[in-house]
Amino acid sequence: MGAGRGYLSAMINEGWGPTHMVLVERKAYRFKAERSMRRVEGSQIERLKIDLADLAVHKVPSLANKRLVVTGKHLCGCATDYALRACKECRWGSSPLPADTTEETPEVLVEQPPSVEGVAVATCCHHICTWRSYINKRFFRDYGFTPQEFDLIAWMTGWAACGDHNRGDPDGSKGDATSDTTSNGLQPSDTGGDYEEKAEGEHVVEMCIPRNERPPIGHACKWLIDTGRKQWLQAKGLDVELVRYVSEDVSPENRILLARQPSR
């Protein structure tokens, strides 16, 4: 999911191949990794040019009745939710095929959706998550959060990765409302050249919380959003972990959702 040029897929194919891989990416790229991947004898490589928001994995003909592991790094913001939702109509884990299908009737088996048996998705850019796209709204509702409060939580996740707000700008002044970096660490070019006006609640939060206390709050908000995703996968019958796979010195975006079939 979110395959880009496909080099993560190439490493997976090299380490565990030959495999059947379906690379999903909405953009067109030159110098894609499929050129080298196809040299691995027995590998079957496909590329789907489609937005994750429009993808339905169970409708991909070549994946019918297959066992899948869903991978992605990094799936920014709501792309993680779209990737999970794309698999919603698949079978999950060890769920059995319908009783009237058997190994002796492959023409019937081919009509069955694939089975998702593992997920490894590195999440990031939580500040661009949206209530509309989020996969587990019930998780937040059960804790009493409103859609507006979800948006505020997503906005505050930017505090985890925005660095030292007290760092001076090139002319030696301290960072403030006129700084060339937004509270999410975005440059003006990232927002179309103009800063988006903050909601009233966001101004209040900024004024009430000292800057040196914001990073741990940002990390907690990221963890909260990923925990909702974790629980959604658990409800599908998988064992799920939310793991820090590298230190923050390497990358502050260092969480990965790992899901697998329960041990038997």
Tab-separated table of C-alpha atoms in Angstrom, residues 168-173 180:
chain	number	residue	atom	x	y	z
A	168	GLY	CA	15.868	31.145	16.827
A	169	ASP	CA	15.228	31.954	13.182
A	170	PRO	CA	18.096	33.055	10.895
A	171	ASP	CA	18.036	36.657	12.146
A	172	GLY	CA	18.401	35.517	15.738
A	173	SER	CA	14.834	36.109	16.930
A	180	ASP	CA	8.212	30.263	8.719
